[in-house]
Short mmCIF file of C-alpha atoms in Angstrom, two decimals:
data_model
loop_
_atom_site.label_atom_id
_atom_site.label_comp_id
_atom_site.label_asym_id
_atom_site.label_seq_id
_atom_site.Cartn_x
_atom_site.Cartn_y
_atom_site.Cartn_z
CA UNK A 106 0.00 0.00 0.00
CA UNK A 107 1.60 3.35 -1.01
CA UNK A 108 1.95 6.08 1.63
CA UNK A 109 -0.83 8.65 1.67
CA UNK A 110 0.27 11.98 0.14
CA UNK A 111 0.95 14.81 2.53
CA UNK A 112 0.99 12.60 5.60
CA UNK A 113 4.06 11.79 7.67
CA UNK A 114 4.08 8.23 8.95
CA UNK A 115 5.33 7.57 12.48
CA UNK A 116 8.16 5.21 13.43
CA UNK A 117 7.13 1.76 14.63
CA UNK A 118 9.47 -0.40 16.71
CA UNK A 119 9.63 -4.17 16.47
CA UNK A 120 10.50 -6.91 18.95
CA UNK A 121 10.89 -10.42 17.59
CA UNK A 122 10.52 -13.56 19.75
CA UNK A 123 10.48 -17.23 18.87
CA UNK A 124 11.58 -19.31 15.93
CA UNK A 125 13.01 -18.43 12.55
CA UNK A 126 9.64 -19.00 10.90
CA UNK A 127 8.39 -16.20 13.13
CA UNK A 128 11.42 -14.14 12.10
CA UNK A 129 10.39 -14.35 8.43
CA UNK A 130 6.91 -13.07 9.34
CA UNK A 131 8.53 -10.17 11.22
CA UNK A 132 10.68 -9.36 8.19
CA UNK A 133 7.60 -9.21 5.97
CA UNK A 134 5.80 -6.90 8.39
CA UNK A 135 8.87 -4.64 8.45
CA UNK A 136 8.94 -4.64 4.67
CA UNK A 137 5.26 -3.83 4.34
CA UNK A 138 5.45 -0.94 6.82
CA UNK A 139 8.63 0.47 5.26
CA UNK A 140 7.03 0.31 1.80
CA UNK A 141 3.99 2.18 3.17
CA UNK A 142 6.22 4.98 4.46
CA UNK A 143 6.50 4.07 8.14
CA UNK A 144 9.80 4.32 9.93
CA UNK A 145 10.86 1.00 11.46
CA UNK A 146 13.29 0.42 14.29
CA UNK A 147 14.58 -2.31 16.60
CA UNK A 148 14.92 0.23 19.42
CA UNK A 149 11.71 0.60 21.44
CA UNK A 150 12.79 4.05 22.65
CA UNK A 151 12.40 5.33 19.08
CA UNK A 152 8.67 4.73 18.90
CA UNK A 153 5.38 5.08 20.72
CA UNK A 154 3.97 1.94 19.05
CA UNK A 155 5.79 -1.40 19.31
CA UNK A 156 4.90 -4.52 17.34
CA UNK A 157 5.79 -7.63 19.36
CA UNK A 158 5.87 -10.81 17.29
CA UNK A 159 5.31 -13.41 20.00
CA UNK A 160 5.90 -17.12 20.56
CA UNK A 161 3.50 -19.48 22.32
CA UNK A 162 5.06 -22.88 21.58
CA UNK A 163 5.75 -23.89 25.19
CA UNK A 164 5.20 -22.36 28.61
CA UNK A 165 8.68 -20.81 28.81
CA UNK A 166 8.13 -19.10 25.45
CA UNK A 167 4.75 -17.77 26.56
CA UNK A 168 6.26 -16.47 29.77
CA UNK A 169 8.95 -14.62 27.80
CA UNK A 170 6.31 -13.13 25.49
CA UNK A 171 4.13 -11.99 28.38
CA UNK A 172 7.12 -10.58 30.28
CA UNK A 173 8.15 -8.58 27.20
CA UNK A 174 4.64 -7.22 26.75
CA UNK A 175 4.34 -6.18 30.40
CA UNK A 176 7.76 -4.47 30.38
CA UNK A 177 6.85 -2.48 27.27
CA UNK A 178 3.44 -1.59 28.68
CA UNK A 179 5.13 -0.28 31.84
CA UNK A 180 7.25 1.96 29.58
CA UNK A 181 4.04 3.50 28.23
CA UNK A 182 4.21 1.86 24.83
CA UNK A 183 1.16 1.08 22.74
CA UNK A 184 1.35 -2.56 21.69
CA UNK A 185 0.52 -4.46 18.53
CA UNK A 186 0.64 -8.14 19.54
CA UNK A 187 1.36 -10.40 16.58
CA UNK A 188 2.24 -14.05 16.12
CA UNK A 189 1.46 -17.22 18.05
CA UNK A 190 0.41 -15.67 21.36
CA UNK A 191 -2.17 -13.55 19.52
CA UNK A 192 -3.44 -16.59 17.62
CA UNK A 193 -3.54 -18.63 20.84
CA UNK A 194 -5.37 -16.24 23.17
CA UNK A 195 -6.98 -13.76 20.74
CA UNK A 196 -9.57 -11.44 22.34
CA UNK A 197 -8.36 -12.41 25.83
CA UNK A 198 -5.17 -10.41 25.19
CA UNK A 199 -7.09 -7.26 24.28
CA UNK A 200 -9.35 -7.68 27.30
CA UNK A 201 -6.50 -8.21 29.78
CA UNK A 202 -3.92 -5.71 28.52
CA UNK A 203 -5.19 -2.13 28.09
CA UNK A 204 -1.97 -1.11 26.32
CA UNK A 205 -2.67 -3.64 23.56
CA UNK A 206 -4.07 -1.66 20.65
CA UNK A 207 -4.32 -4.60 18.25
CA UNK A 208 -3.75 -8.32 17.87
CA UNK A 209 -2.60 -9.86 14.59
CA UNK A 210 -2.81 -13.61 13.95
CA UNK A 211 -0.21 -15.88 12.37
CA UNK A 212 -2.13 -15.88 9.10
CA UNK A 213 -2.83 -12.14 9.09
CA UNK A 214 0.54 -10.38 9.30
CA UNK A 215 0.13 -9.26 5.66
CA UNK A 216 -2.53 -6.82 6.93
CA UNK A 217 -0.13 -4.99 9.27
CA UNK A 218 -0.40 -1.65 7.41
CA UNK A 219 -4.20 -1.69 7.60
CA UNK A 220 -3.98 -2.60 11.30
CA UNK A 221 -1.62 0.31 12.03
CA UNK A 222 -3.83 2.76 10.16
CA UNK A 223 -6.86 1.68 12.16
CA UNK A 224 -4.90 1.96 15.41
CA UNK A 225 -3.80 5.48 14.44
CA UNK A 226 -7.48 6.28 13.88
CA UNK A 227 -8.24 5.29 17.48
CA UNK A 228 -9.56 1.74 17.01
CA UNK A 229 -8.65 -1.36 18.95
CA UNK A 230 -8.22 -4.03 16.30
CA UNK A 231 -8.70 -7.80 16.38
CA UNK A 232 -7.16 -9.10 13.13
CA UNK A 233 -6.99 -12.82 13.88
CA UNK A 234 -8.45 -15.33 11.46
CA UNK A 235 -9.96 -18.35 13.19
CA UNK A 236 -8.11 -20.67 10.80
CA UNK A 237 -4.82 -19.37 9.34
CA UNK A 238 -4.73 -19.87 5.56
CA UNK A 239 -2.26 -17.29 4.28
CA UNK A 240 1.15 -18.26 2.87
CA UNK A 241 3.39 -15.56 1.43
CA UNK A 242 5.12 -15.34 -1.92
CA UNK A 243 8.08 -13.63 -3.56
CA UNK A 244 6.09 -10.43 -4.11
CA UNK A 245 5.60 -9.71 -0.41
CA UNK A 246 8.04 -6.96 0.70
CA UNK A 247 10.72 -8.08 3.10
CA UNK A 248 13.20 -6.21 5.31
CA UNK A 249 15.74 -8.79 6.48
CA UNK A 250 16.97 -8.83 10.08
CA UNK A 251 19.72 -11.42 9.62
CA UNK A 252 23.23 -10.67 8.39
CA UNK A 253 23.63 -9.87 4.71
CA UNK A 254 25.07 -13.34 4.07
CA UNK A 255 22.32 -15.49 5.68
CA UNK A 256 18.60 -15.71 4.92
CA UNK A 257 15.74 -17.98 5.92
CA UNK A 258 13.28 -18.98 3.21
CA UNK A 259 9.89 -20.30 4.26
CA UNK A 260 8.78 -23.00 1.80
CA UNK A 261 5.51 -23.89 3.56
CA UNK A 262 3.42 -22.91 6.55
CA UNK A 263 1.44 -25.05 8.98
CA UNK A 264 1.47 -28.76 9.78
CA UNK A 265 -0.78 -31.74 9.03
CA UNK A 266 0.66 -33.93 11.80
CA UNK A 267 -0.93 -34.02 15.23
CA UNK A 268 1.88 -34.90 17.61
CA UNK A 269 0.43 -35.17 21.10
CA UNK A 270 2.80 -32.61 22.63
CA UNK A 271 2.58 -29.93 19.91
CA UNK A 272 0.25 -26.95 19.64
CA UNK A 273 1.63 -25.67 16.32
CA UNK A 274 -1.28 -26.93 14.12
CA UNK A 275 -3.68 -24.98 16.33
CA UNK A 276 -1.55 -21.84 16.01
CA UNK A 277 -0.40 -22.14 12.39
CA UNK A 278 -3.05 -24.27 10.67
CA UNK A 279 -2.61 -27.13 8.23
CA UNK A 280 0.29 -27.33 5.79
CA UNK A 281 0.25 -24.83 2.94
CA UNK A 282 3.13 -25.14 0.47
CA UNK A 283 4.35 -22.43 -1.85
CA UNK A 284 4.83 -23.28 -5.53
CA UNK A 285 8.36 -24.23 -6.57
CA UNK A 286 8.47 -21.28 -8.97
CA UNK A 287 7.67 -18.82 -6.17
CA UNK A 288 10.37 -20.23 -3.88
CA UNK A 289 13.01 -20.20 -6.61
CA UNK A 290 12.08 -16.62 -7.54
CA UNK A 291 12.59 -15.47 -3.95
CA UNK A 292 15.86 -17.42 -3.73
CA UNK A 293 17.12 -15.54 -6.79
CA UNK A 294 16.15 -12.24 -5.15
CA UNK A 295 18.13 -13.21 -2.06
CA UNK A 296 21.12 -14.25 -4.16
CA UNK A 297 21.11 -10.80 -5.76
CA UNK A 298 21.23 -9.33 -2.23
CA UNK A 299 24.48 -11.18 -1.52
CA UNK A 300 23.13 -14.12 0.43
CA UNK A 301 25.70 -16.91 0.83
CA UNK A 302 23.63 -19.31 2.93
CA UNK A 303 19.94 -20.03 2.32
CA UNK A 304 18.11 -21.98 5.02
CA UNK A 305 14.84 -23.66 4.02
CA UNK A 306 12.28 -23.74 6.81
CA UNK A 307 8.73 -24.91 7.45
CA UNK A 308 7.09 -27.11 10.08
CA UNK A 309 7.87 -30.31 8.13
CA UNK A 310 10.12 -29.49 5.22
CA UNK A 311 10.31 -33.07 3.96
CA UNK A 312 6.53 -33.00 3.42
CA UNK A 313 6.92 -29.97 1.17
CA UNK A 314 4.42 -29.99 -1.72
CA UNK A 315 2.15 -32.77 -0.46
CA UNK A 316 -0.85 -30.42 -0.12
CA UNK A 317 -0.14 -28.53 -3.33
CA UNK A 318 0.95 -31.27 -5.74
CA UNK A 319 -0.59 -34.40 -4.20
CA UNK A 320 2.83 -35.80 -3.29
CA UNK A 321 5.97 -34.50 -1.56
CA UNK A 322 8.24 -32.70 -4.01
CA UNK A 323 11.20 -31.66 -1.87
CA UNK A 324 13.56 -33.42 -4.29
CA UNK A 325 12.27 -31.33 -7.20
CA UNK A 326 12.51 -28.15 -5.15
CA UNK A 327 16.10 -28.89 -4.13
CA UNK A 328 17.15 -29.56 -7.71
CA UNK A 329 15.53 -26.31 -8.84
CA UNK A 330 17.31 -24.37 -6.08
CA UNK A 331 20.57 -25.98 -7.17
CA UNK A 332 20.42 -23.65 -10.20
CA UNK A 333 20.44 -20.55 -7.97
CA UNK A 334 23.86 -18.95 -7.40
CA UNK A 335 24.02 -19.33 -3.62
CA UNK A 336 26.98 -21.31 -2.22
CA UNK A 337 25.13 -23.05 0.62
CA UNK A 338 21.58 -24.34 0.87
CA UNK A 339 20.64 -25.87 4.21
CA UNK A 340 17.40 -27.69 5.07
CA UNK A 341 15.84 -27.56 8.53
CA UNK A 342 13.13 -29.84 9.98
CA UNK A 343 13.61 -32.94 7.82
CA UNK A 344 11.17 -35.45 9.27
CA UNK A 345 12.20 -39.11 8.87
CA UNK A 346 9.38 -40.32 6.63
CA UNK A 347 10.18 -37.70 4.00
CA UNK A 348 13.79 -38.73 3.48
CA UNK A 349 12.97 -40.86 0.46
CA UNK A 350 15.42 -42.18 -2.10
CA UNK A 351 14.71 -39.24 -4.48
CA UNK A 352 15.41 -36.76 -1.67
CA UNK A 353 18.68 -38.47 -0.70
CA UNK A 354 19.63 -38.54 -4.37
CA UNK A 355 19.11 -34.77 -4.51
CA UNK A 356 21.44 -34.40 -1.53
CA UNK A 357 24.08 -36.33 -3.47
CA UNK A 358 23.56 -34.55 -6.78
CA UNK A 359 22.96 -30.86 -5.95
CA UNK A 360 26.40 -29.32 -5.39
CA UNK A 361 25.34 -26.37 -3.23
CA UNK A 362 23.05 -28.47 -0.99
CA UNK A 363 24.80 -29.09 2.32
CA UNK A 364 24.72 -32.68 3.65
CA UNK A 365 23.26 -31.36 6.92
CA UNK A 366 20.13 -33.12 8.15
CA UNK A 367 18.06 -31.70 10.98
CA UNK A 368 15.93 -34.65 12.17
CA UNK A 369 13.62 -33.91 15.13
CA UNK A 370 13.26 -37.53 16.29
CA UNK A 371 11.92 -36.69 19.81
CA UNK A 372 12.45 -40.21 21.21
CA UNK A 373 13.59 -43.72 20.33
CA UNK A 374 11.33 -46.06 22.29
CA UNK A 375 8.27 -47.31 20.31
CA UNK A 376 5.91 -47.01 23.28
CA UNK A 377 6.84 -43.38 23.89
CA UNK A 378 6.61 -42.59 20.17
CA UNK A 379 3.12 -44.08 20.04
CA UNK A 380 2.09 -42.01 23.07
CA UNK A 381 3.48 -38.97 21.26
CA UNK A 382 1.23 -39.84 18.31
CA UNK A 383 4.26 -40.41 16.11
CA UNK A 384 3.62 -44.09 15.22
CA UNK A 385 4.90 -43.48 11.66
CA UNK A 386 8.36 -43.06 13.18
CA UNK A 387 8.35 -46.29 15.21
CA UNK A 388 11.03 -48.63 14.00
CA UNK A 389 12.47 -46.34 11.31
CA UNK A 390 15.05 -44.44 13.35
CA UNK A 391 18.03 -46.79 13.22
CA UNK A 392 17.40 -48.04 9.69
CA UNK A 393 16.90 -44.51 8.39
CA UNK A 394 20.09 -43.21 9.95
CA UNK A 395 22.10 -46.10 8.53
CA UNK A 396 20.67 -45.45 5.08
CA UNK A 397 21.59 -41.78 5.32
CA UNK A 398 25.16 -42.60 6.34
CA UNK A 399 25.52 -45.21 3.61
CA UNK A 400 24.42 -42.74 0.94
CA UNK A 401 25.86 -39.53 2.42
CA UNK A 402 29.13 -40.43 4.17
CA UNK A 403 29.80 -36.77 5.08
CA UNK A 404 26.31 -36.19 6.49
CA UNK A 405 26.05 -34.01 9.58
CA UNK A 406 23.15 -35.18 11.74
CA UNK A 407 21.33 -32.97 14.24
CA UNK A 408 18.34 -34.07 16.28
CA UNK A 409 16.19 -33.12 19.26
CA UNK A 410 14.65 -35.25 21.99
CA UNK A 411 11.93 -34.75 24.61
CA UNK A 412 12.47 -36.38 27.99
CA UNK A 413 9.92 -36.64 30.78
CA UNK A 414 6.97 -37.27 28.45
CA UNK A 415 3.98 -38.66 30.41
CA UNK A 416 4.46 -42.37 31.00
CA UNK A 417 8.19 -42.35 30.18
CA UNK A 418 9.75 -44.94 32.47
CA UNK A 419 13.38 -45.39 33.41
CA UNK A 420 13.44 -48.31 30.97
CA UNK A 421 12.19 -46.05 28.18
CA UNK A 422 14.83 -43.47 29.03
CA UNK A 423 17.60 -46.09 29.12
CA UNK A 424 16.49 -47.11 25.63
CA UNK A 425 17.00 -43.49 24.52
CA UNK A 426 20.44 -43.35 26.17
CA UNK A 427 21.49 -46.50 24.34
CA UNK A 428 20.14 -45.15 21.05
CA UNK A 429 22.10 -41.90 21.35
CA UNK A 430 25.25 -43.77 22.36
CA UNK A 431 24.92 -46.03 19.32
CA UNK A 432 23.99 -43.40 16.72
CA UNK A 433 26.60 -40.78 17.68
CA UNK A 434 24.84 -37.68 16.41
CA UNK A 435 26.84 -34.56 15.60
CA UNK A 436 24.45 -32.25 17.45
CA UNK A 437 21.70 -33.02 19.96
CA UNK A 438 19.19 -30.75 21.68
CA UNK A 439 17.27 -32.06 24.69
CA UNK A 440 14.05 -30.57 26.09
CA UNK A 441 11.96 -31.51 29.09
CA UNK A 442 8.29 -32.12 28.37
CA UNK A 443 6.06 -29.07 28.71
CA UNK A 444 2.30 -29.78 29.07
CA UNK A 445 0.36 -27.44 26.80
CA UNK A 446 -3.36 -26.78 27.11
CA UNK A 447 -5.10 -27.78 23.91
CA UNK A 448 -2.78 -30.70 23.17
CA UNK A 449 -3.53 -34.38 23.71
CA UNK A 450 -0.50 -34.85 25.95
CA UNK A 451 -1.76 -32.32 28.48
CA UNK A 452 -4.32 -34.87 29.71
CA UNK A 453 -2.19 -38.01 29.63
CA UNK A 454 -1.79 -40.01 32.86
CA UNK A 455 1.47 -40.86 34.63
CA UNK A 456 3.18 -37.47 34.53
CA UNK A 457 6.93 -37.50 35.12
CA UNK A 458 8.02 -35.23 38.00
CA UNK A 459 9.83 -32.10 36.81
CA UNK A 460 12.95 -32.93 38.81
CA UNK A 461 13.12 -36.38 37.19
CA UNK A 462 12.73 -34.90 33.72
CA UNK A 463 15.49 -32.36 34.42
CA UNK A 464 17.80 -35.08 35.73
CA UNK A 465 17.19 -37.14 32.58
CA UNK A 466 17.92 -34.15 30.38
CA UNK A 467 21.23 -33.61 32.18
CA UNK A 468 22.17 -37.29 31.89
CA UNK A 469 21.44 -37.36 28.18
CA UNK A 470 23.44 -34.20 27.54
CA UNK A 471 26.33 -35.56 29.62
CA UNK A 472 26.31 -38.65 27.43
CA UNK A 473 26.23 -36.60 24.22
CA UNK A 474 29.01 -34.13 25.07
CA UNK A 475 32.00 -36.47 24.52
CA UNK A 476 30.31 -37.76 21.37
CA UNK A 477 29.98 -34.20 20.07
CA UNK A 478 33.63 -33.55 20.93
CA UNK A 479 34.68 -36.67 19.05
CA UNK A 480 32.59 -35.74 16.02
CA UNK A 481 34.12 -32.26 15.99
CA UNK A 482 37.61 -33.72 16.46
CA UNK A 483 37.28 -35.70 13.24
CA UNK A 484 37.44 -32.41 11.37
CA UNK A 485 40.88 -31.43 12.68
CA UNK A 486 43.33 -31.26 9.79
CA UNK A 487 40.69 -30.66 7.14
CA UNK A 488 40.42 -27.53 5.00
CA UNK A 489 36.81 -26.31 4.92
CA UNK A 490 34.94 -23.27 3.70
CA UNK A 491 33.98 -20.95 6.54
CA UNK A 492 31.41 -18.16 6.29
CA UNK A 493 32.86 -15.28 8.33
CA UNK A 494 30.27 -13.52 10.49
CA UNK A 495 32.33 -11.38 12.89
CA UNK A 496 35.83 -9.96 12.91
CA UNK A 497 38.12 -8.04 15.23
CA UNK A 498 40.06 -5.49 13.18
CA UNK A 499 42.61 -5.03 15.96
CA UNK A 500 43.59 -8.67 16.48
CA UNK A 501 42.52 -10.05 13.13
CA UNK A 502 40.54 -12.80 14.88
CA UNK A 503 37.36 -13.90 13.13
CA UNK A 504 34.27 -15.90 13.99
CA UNK A 505 32.28 -17.92 11.50
CA UNK A 506 30.65 -21.22 10.63
CA UNK A 507 31.46 -24.15 8.39
CA UNK A 508 28.91 -26.47 6.79
CA UNK A 509 28.47 -28.57 9.94
CA UNK A 510 27.16 -25.63 11.98
CA UNK A 511 23.76 -24.01 11.44
CA UNK A 512 23.21 -20.46 12.78
CA UNK A 513 22.27 -20.03 16.46
CA UNK A 514 21.74 -23.73 17.25
CA UNK A 515 25.19 -25.26 16.62
CA UNK A 516 28.80 -24.28 17.24
CA UNK A 517 31.16 -21.79 15.62
CA UNK A 518 34.60 -21.72 14.03
CA UNK A 519 37.13 -19.44 15.74
CA UNK A 520 39.44 -18.34 12.93
CA UNK A 521 42.88 -16.78 13.23
CA UNK A 522 44.72 -15.07 10.36
CA UNK A 523 46.87 -17.35 8.24
CA UNK A 524 50.43 -16.80 7.03
CA UNK A 525 50.97 -13.20 6.05
CA UNK A 526 48.03 -12.11 8.20
CA UNK A 527 45.34 -13.39 5.84
CA UNK A 528 41.97 -12.09 7.05
CA UNK A 529 38.42 -11.89 5.73
CA UNK A 530 35.52 -9.51 6.23
CA UNK A 531 32.11 -10.58 7.56
CA UNK A 532 29.93 -11.97 4.80
CA UNK A 533 32.79 -13.58 2.91
CA UNK A 534 33.59 -17.27 2.62
CA UNK A 535 37.21 -18.38 3.03
CA UNK A 536 39.13 -21.67 3.22
CA UNK A 537 40.20 -22.50 6.77
CA UNK A 538 42.41 -25.31 8.02
CA UNK A 539 40.88 -26.75 11.21
CA UNK A 540 43.58 -26.99 13.88
CA UNK A 541 41.64 -27.82 17.07
CA UNK A 542 38.22 -28.84 18.34
CA UNK A 543 36.26 -28.88 21.58
CA UNK A 544 32.78 -30.07 22.51
CA UNK A 545 30.90 -27.49 20.50
CA UNK A 546 33.32 -25.33 18.48
CA UNK A 547 36.22 -25.61 16.05
CA UNK A 548 39.37 -23.54 15.67
CA UNK A 549 41.37 -22.90 12.55
CA UNK A 550 43.41 -20.51 10.44
CA UNK A 551 42.87 -18.95 7.05
CA UNK A 552 44.59 -20.84 4.26
CA UNK A 553 46.31 -19.01 1.41
CA UNK A 554 46.15 -20.14 -2.21
CA UNK A 555 49.67 -21.57 -2.05
CA UNK A 556 48.89 -23.70 0.98
CA UNK A 557 45.71 -24.98 -0.70
CA UNK A 558 47.73 -26.10 -3.75
CA UNK A 559 50.31 -27.84 -1.54
CA UNK A 560 47.60 -29.66 0.38
CA UNK A 561 45.89 -30.72 -2.84
CA UNK A 562 49.18 -32.10 -4.22
CA UNK A 563 49.88 -33.94 -0.98
CA UNK A 564 46.40 -35.47 -1.04
CA UNK A 565 46.89 -36.56 -4.65
CA UNK A 566 50.23 -38.21 -3.85
CA UNK A 567 48.76 -40.01 -0.84
CA UNK A 568 45.97 -41.41 -3.00
CA UNK A 569 48.50 -42.54 -5.61
#
């Protein structure tokens, strides 16, 4: 919507909470407001009105969202509450928080300009669709909040699964995939902006296209994105059932597709998986992981687990410990179960005491830490591309990531200048020889062209 002639638009501040899917929604709201002539800022002191894009996935996330809203209200800010908390509680938020001038649902963020105009006119606005149906496209304005070199690309919205612990389908609706052509068009836009790493996100990325085309088409999407001039493409949220032979073949064939698989397995024991309403996963974990490793020897495997799910016994948990010890994942995240109103698991019998769940989380992480250190250690001596994200001009030290580390959730590479003080600016990708490793991070030094040639010759001679 173009700005109205002769009218100065105010500055609106933004606060983003929650996942990277939420971040993309925030970026579109920023883009829409900027296009309409509003000033936008990440500093709440710059504005009277603050848009808070909230998270409501688990209790801790809700508490952070509510705490942020209360703090801003106490500062005298007028609030536009967007995202999952607005979708979850709707009119209740307007009724309980006088400073809330509007609520905007997860499928309604494209209306943010209209909402702001109505708020400026003195209205209190409820812009929450009962069932979210919107999914954006490449024409929706976007003002990115990540570094110039990294961008998230949402390929679908919503989820058709009904895991017992998860409230996302209630907050985001059923799966809605974007056409391949739309995704590739936006990827090309991002490439023109200098993006070096493109991260594909949705609730279940391996189910991409099922609703739109009648079958999953992640393999076709990946091959199409392989034609875009972006060095790294990374896929998040690859559910086990979607890692079909065509998808694994795409991982082998597409040169800029990183062999990084984010598999949210949640548990290993069949009884717990059935209670989680994930029976489709029962029995596939070990076989799937072996198939991945057979076909992608350099695969980096990340997963997450929930401990303390209702009915989880010590025997169930020991099964999970044994599974993690056997599979030797590169990266593991562990969460304690959080009962959420509106989910099937909230009413399950045999709850696990919070202190037991916390103790199990600590035991599982203690088991994983030496495995993670060993997996990192296997990279010592290798020369890898590193995307530089921070630098210290005084010391020359740099901080970045290689292919095995996704932003925010994995480790980092601490890079020192190579011979002759070779350095690199943020947003550039440079070869780095890995010299040391610890549990979560790697260390290395920039490699010059001459050293790369010497290493290549040495490798050739050793093969001969």
